[in-house]
Coordinates of C-alpha atoms in Angstrom, one line a residue:
Chain A
Q1 CA -7.4 6.6 36.4
A2 CA -9.6 7.7 33.6
V3 CA -12.1 5.4 32.0
V4 CA -12.2 5.0 28.2
T5 CA -15.6 4.3 26.8
Q6 CA -16.5 2.4 23.7
E7 CA -19.8 1.0 22.3
P8 CA -20.0 -2.7 23.4
S9 CA -21.2 -3.9 20.0
L10 CA -22.2 -2.7 16.5
T11 CA -23.6 -4.4 13.5
V12 CA -22.9 -3.3 9.9
S13 CA -24.2 -4.7 6.6
P14 CA -21.6 -5.9 4.0
G15 CA -20.6 -2.8 2.1
G16 CA -22.1 -0.5 4.7
T17 CA -20.6 2.1 6.9
V18 CA -20.2 2.1 10.7
T19 CA -18.5 4.5 13.1
L20 CA -17.0 3.4 16.4
T21 CA -16.3 6.0 19.0
C22 CA -13.8 6.3 21.9
G23 CA -14.5 8.7 24.8
S24 CA -12.7 9.7 28.0
S25 CA -14.2 10.2 31.4
A26 CA -11.5 12.9 31.9
G27 CA -12.9 15.2 29.2
A28 CA -12.6 15.6 25.5
V29 CA -10.3 13.3 23.5
T30 CA -7.6 15.4 21.7
S31 CA -4.5 14.7 19.6
A32 CA -2.5 14.9 22.9
H33 CA -4.0 11.5 23.8
Y34 CA -2.0 9.9 20.9
V35 CA -5.0 7.7 20.1
Y36 CA -4.5 4.2 18.9
W37 CA -7.0 1.8 17.4
F38 CA -6.3 -2.0 17.5
Q39 CA -8.2 -4.8 15.7
Q40 CA -8.3 -8.2 17.2
K41 CA -9.8 -11.3 15.6
P42 CA -10.7 -14.5 17.6
G43 CA -7.6 -16.4 18.6
Q44 CA -5.2 -13.8 17.2
A45 CA -3.0 -11.2 18.6
P46 CA -4.1 -7.6 18.1
R47 CA -2.8 -5.6 15.2
T48 CA -2.6 -1.8 15.1
L49 CA -4.8 -0.1 12.5
I50 CA -4.5 3.6 13.6
Y51 CA -1.8 5.5 15.5
D52 CA -1.3 9.1 16.5
T53 CA -5.0 9.7 16.3
T54 CA -5.4 9.6 12.5
K55 CA -2.4 7.9 10.9
K56 CA -2.5 4.5 9.2
H57 CA 0.0 1.7 9.0
S58 CA 0.9 0.3 5.6
W59 CA -1.4 -2.7 6.1
T60 CA -4.4 -0.7 7.2
P61 CA -7.1 -1.0 4.6
A62 CA -8.2 2.3 3.0
R63 CA -11.7 1.7 4.1
F64 CA -10.7 2.5 7.7
S65 CA -10.3 6.1 8.7
A66 CA -10.0 7.9 12.1
S67 CA -10.8 11.4 13.3
L68 CA -11.7 13.5 16.3
L69 CA -15.4 14.1 16.4
G70 CA -17.5 15.8 19.1
G71 CA -14.9 15.3 21.8
K72 CA -14.3 11.7 21.0
S73 CA -12.1 9.7 18.7
A74 CA -14.0 8.1 15.8
L75 CA -13.0 5.1 13.7
T76 CA -15.1 4.8 10.5
L77 CA -15.3 1.7 8.4
S78 CA -16.7 2.5 5.0
G79 CA -17.6 -0.5 2.8
A80 CA -17.4 -3.2 5.4
Q81 CA -16.1 -6.6 4.4
P82 CA -16.7 -9.9 6.1
E83 CA -13.1 -10.0 7.2
D84 CA -13.6 -6.8 9.2
E85 CA -15.7 -8.7 11.8
A86 CA -13.5 -8.4 14.9
D87 CA -13.1 -6.6 18.2
Y88 CA -11.8 -3.1 18.1
Y89 CA -10.0 -1.4 21.0
C90 CA -9.1 2.2 21.3
S91 CA -6.2 3.4 23.5
L92 CA -5.6 6.8 25.0
S93 CA -2.4 8.0 26.5
Y94 CA -2.6 9.9 29.8
S95 CA 0.9 11.4 30.5
G96 CA 2.6 8.3 29.2
A97 CA 0.2 5.7 30.7
Y98 CA -2.1 3.9 28.2
V99 CA -5.7 3.2 29.1
L100 CA -7.7 1.0 26.8
G101 CA -11.4 0.9 26.3
A102 CA -13.4 -2.4 26.8
G103 CA -13.6 -2.9 23.1
T104 CA -16.3 -2.8 20.4
K105 CA -17.4 -6.1 18.8
V106 CA -18.2 -5.4 15.2
T107 CA -20.4 -7.9 13.4
V108 CA -20.7 -7.8 9.6
L109 CA -24.2 -9.2 8.8
Chain B
Q1 CA 10.5 -10.0 8.4
V2 CA 10.9 -8.6 11.8
Q3 CA 9.0 -10.5 14.5
L4 CA 8.6 -10.5 18.3
Q5 CA 9.2 -13.9 19.8
Q6 CA 8.0 -14.3 23.4
W7 CA 8.3 -17.1 25.9
G8 CA 7.9 -17.9 29.6
A9 CA 6.3 -20.2 32.1
G10 CA 2.7 -20.9 31.4
L11 CA 1.5 -22.3 34.7
L12 CA 2.1 -20.7 38.1
K13 CA 0.9 -21.2 41.7
P14 CA -0.5 -18.3 43.7
S15 CA 2.2 -16.0 45.2
E16 CA 4.8 -17.1 42.6
T17 CA 6.5 -14.6 40.2
L18 CA 5.4 -14.4 36.5
S19 CA 8.4 -14.0 34.2
L20 CA 8.1 -13.5 30.4
T21 CA 10.7 -12.5 27.8
C22 CA 10.3 -11.0 24.4
A23 CA 13.0 -10.9 21.7
V24 CA 13.2 -8.8 18.5
D25 CA 13.9 -11.3 15.8
G26 CA 15.3 -10.0 12.5
G27 CA 15.3 -6.3 13.2
S28 CA 16.7 -3.4 15.2
F29 CA 16.0 -3.1 18.9
S30 CA 17.3 0.4 19.3
G31 CA 15.4 3.6 19.4
H32 CA 12.0 2.3 20.3
Y33 CA 9.7 1.8 23.3
W34 CA 8.7 -1.7 24.2
H35 CA 5.4 -2.7 25.9
W36 CA 3.5 -5.5 27.6
F37 CA -0.2 -6.0 27.5
R38 CA -2.5 -8.7 28.8
Q39 CA -6.0 -10.1 28.2
S40 CA -7.9 -12.0 30.7
P41 CA -10.1 -14.9 29.4
G42 CA -13.0 -13.4 27.5
K43 CA -12.0 -9.8 28.5
G44 CA -10.5 -6.8 26.9
L45 CA -6.9 -5.7 26.5
E46 CA -5.0 -4.1 29.4
W47 CA -1.8 -2.2 29.1
I48 CA 0.8 -3.3 31.7
G49 CA 3.7 -1.0 31.0
E50 CA 6.6 0.1 28.8
V51 CA 10.4 0.4 28.8
T52 CA 12.5 2.8 26.8
L53 CA 15.9 2.2 25.4
S54 CA 17.4 4.3 28.2
G55 CA 15.8 1.9 30.6
G56 CA 13.1 4.3 31.8
T57 CA 9.7 2.7 32.6
N58 CA 6.0 3.6 32.8
Y59 CA 3.6 1.3 34.4
N60 CA -0.2 0.9 34.7
P61 CA -0.9 2.4 38.1
T62 CA -3.1 -0.5 39.1
L63 CA -0.2 -3.0 38.7
K64 CA 2.7 -0.7 39.4
N65 CA 3.6 -2.2 42.8
R66 CA 4.0 -5.7 41.4
V67 CA 5.4 -5.2 37.9
T68 CA 9.0 -4.8 36.6
I69 CA 9.8 -4.4 32.9
S70 CA 13.5 -4.5 32.0
L71 CA 15.6 -4.7 28.9
D72 CA 18.8 -6.5 27.8
T73 CA 20.1 -4.6 24.8
S74 CA 22.9 -7.1 24.3
K75 CA 20.4 -9.7 23.5
N76 CA 17.7 -7.5 21.9
Q77 CA 15.3 -8.7 24.6
F78 CA 12.9 -7.2 27.1
S79 CA 11.2 -8.9 30.0
L80 CA 8.2 -8.7 32.3
K81 CA 8.0 -9.8 35.9
V82 CA 4.9 -9.7 38.0
N83 CA 5.2 -10.6 41.7
S84 CA 2.8 -12.3 44.0
V85 CA 0.5 -13.6 41.3
T86 CA -3.1 -14.6 42.0
A87 CA -5.8 -16.1 39.8
A88 CA -6.7 -12.6 38.6
D89 CA -3.4 -12.5 36.8
T90 CA -4.4 -15.4 34.6
A91 CA -4.3 -14.0 31.1
V92 CA -2.7 -14.1 27.6
Y93 CA 0.3 -11.7 27.8
Y94 CA 1.5 -9.9 24.7
C95 CA 4.6 -8.0 24.0
A96 CA 4.4 -5.2 21.5
G97 CA 6.3 -2.1 20.3
R98 CA 8.7 -0.5 17.8
Y99 CA 7.1 2.0 15.4
Y100 CA 3.7 2.8 16.9
F101 CA 2.9 -0.8 17.9
D102 CA 3.6 -2.2 14.5
L103 CA 4.9 -5.4 16.1
W104 CA 3.1 -7.7 18.4
G105 CA 4.1 -11.0 19.8
R106 CA 1.8 -14.0 19.4
G107 CA 0.9 -14.1 23.1
T108 CA 1.6 -16.4 26.0
L109 CA -1.1 -17.9 28.1
V110 CA -0.3 -17.7 31.8
T111 CA -2.5 -19.6 34.1
V112 CA -2.3 -19.1 37.9
S113 CA -3.8 -22.1 39.8
S114 CA -3.1 -23.9 43.0

């Protein structure tokens, strides 16, 4: 089973920009992996921010965007807010089986 | 507002069977894929598996031998069973699905302890 890699932690200043990445031990991440990004705050269920690599749900703040960059999926937060402090998980699909990364803890400080 | 309501036993002994159910409350059940995830204490999310409306399933290879996901379309429900549980199966279990995981259950803590 492939391993999905994420940064363990990142810190961003309020109003600043941070990019989280999601890589695969099996090679480059592409749109065929149907990338998802989930946000989870302490004590809460996850919620889905990004699906199908770059698409947003109606509740996804405009300051979040996703792309493919350098063989990885990238989630960019531009204009970080205190409420964006959370764990972020990416998910890649491998022939219908989903593998999640270990998550990135984002601190807004 | 459409919600996923989940329930099931929260305390099990080793070797018992974990059984959880998730119901779609207030919306359509049809035409979607339905999933289960889990999160061990202090750890990350893990995908367990999915069931389609035709009853087809996909499972995490690491759990495949012990997991069954099924659906009951007459009740708008889908279920998870994990056989022969151990302490390593202690986790919060989440159901999720519909349009690109737009719905998540609130989670059910399942503890396995003798």
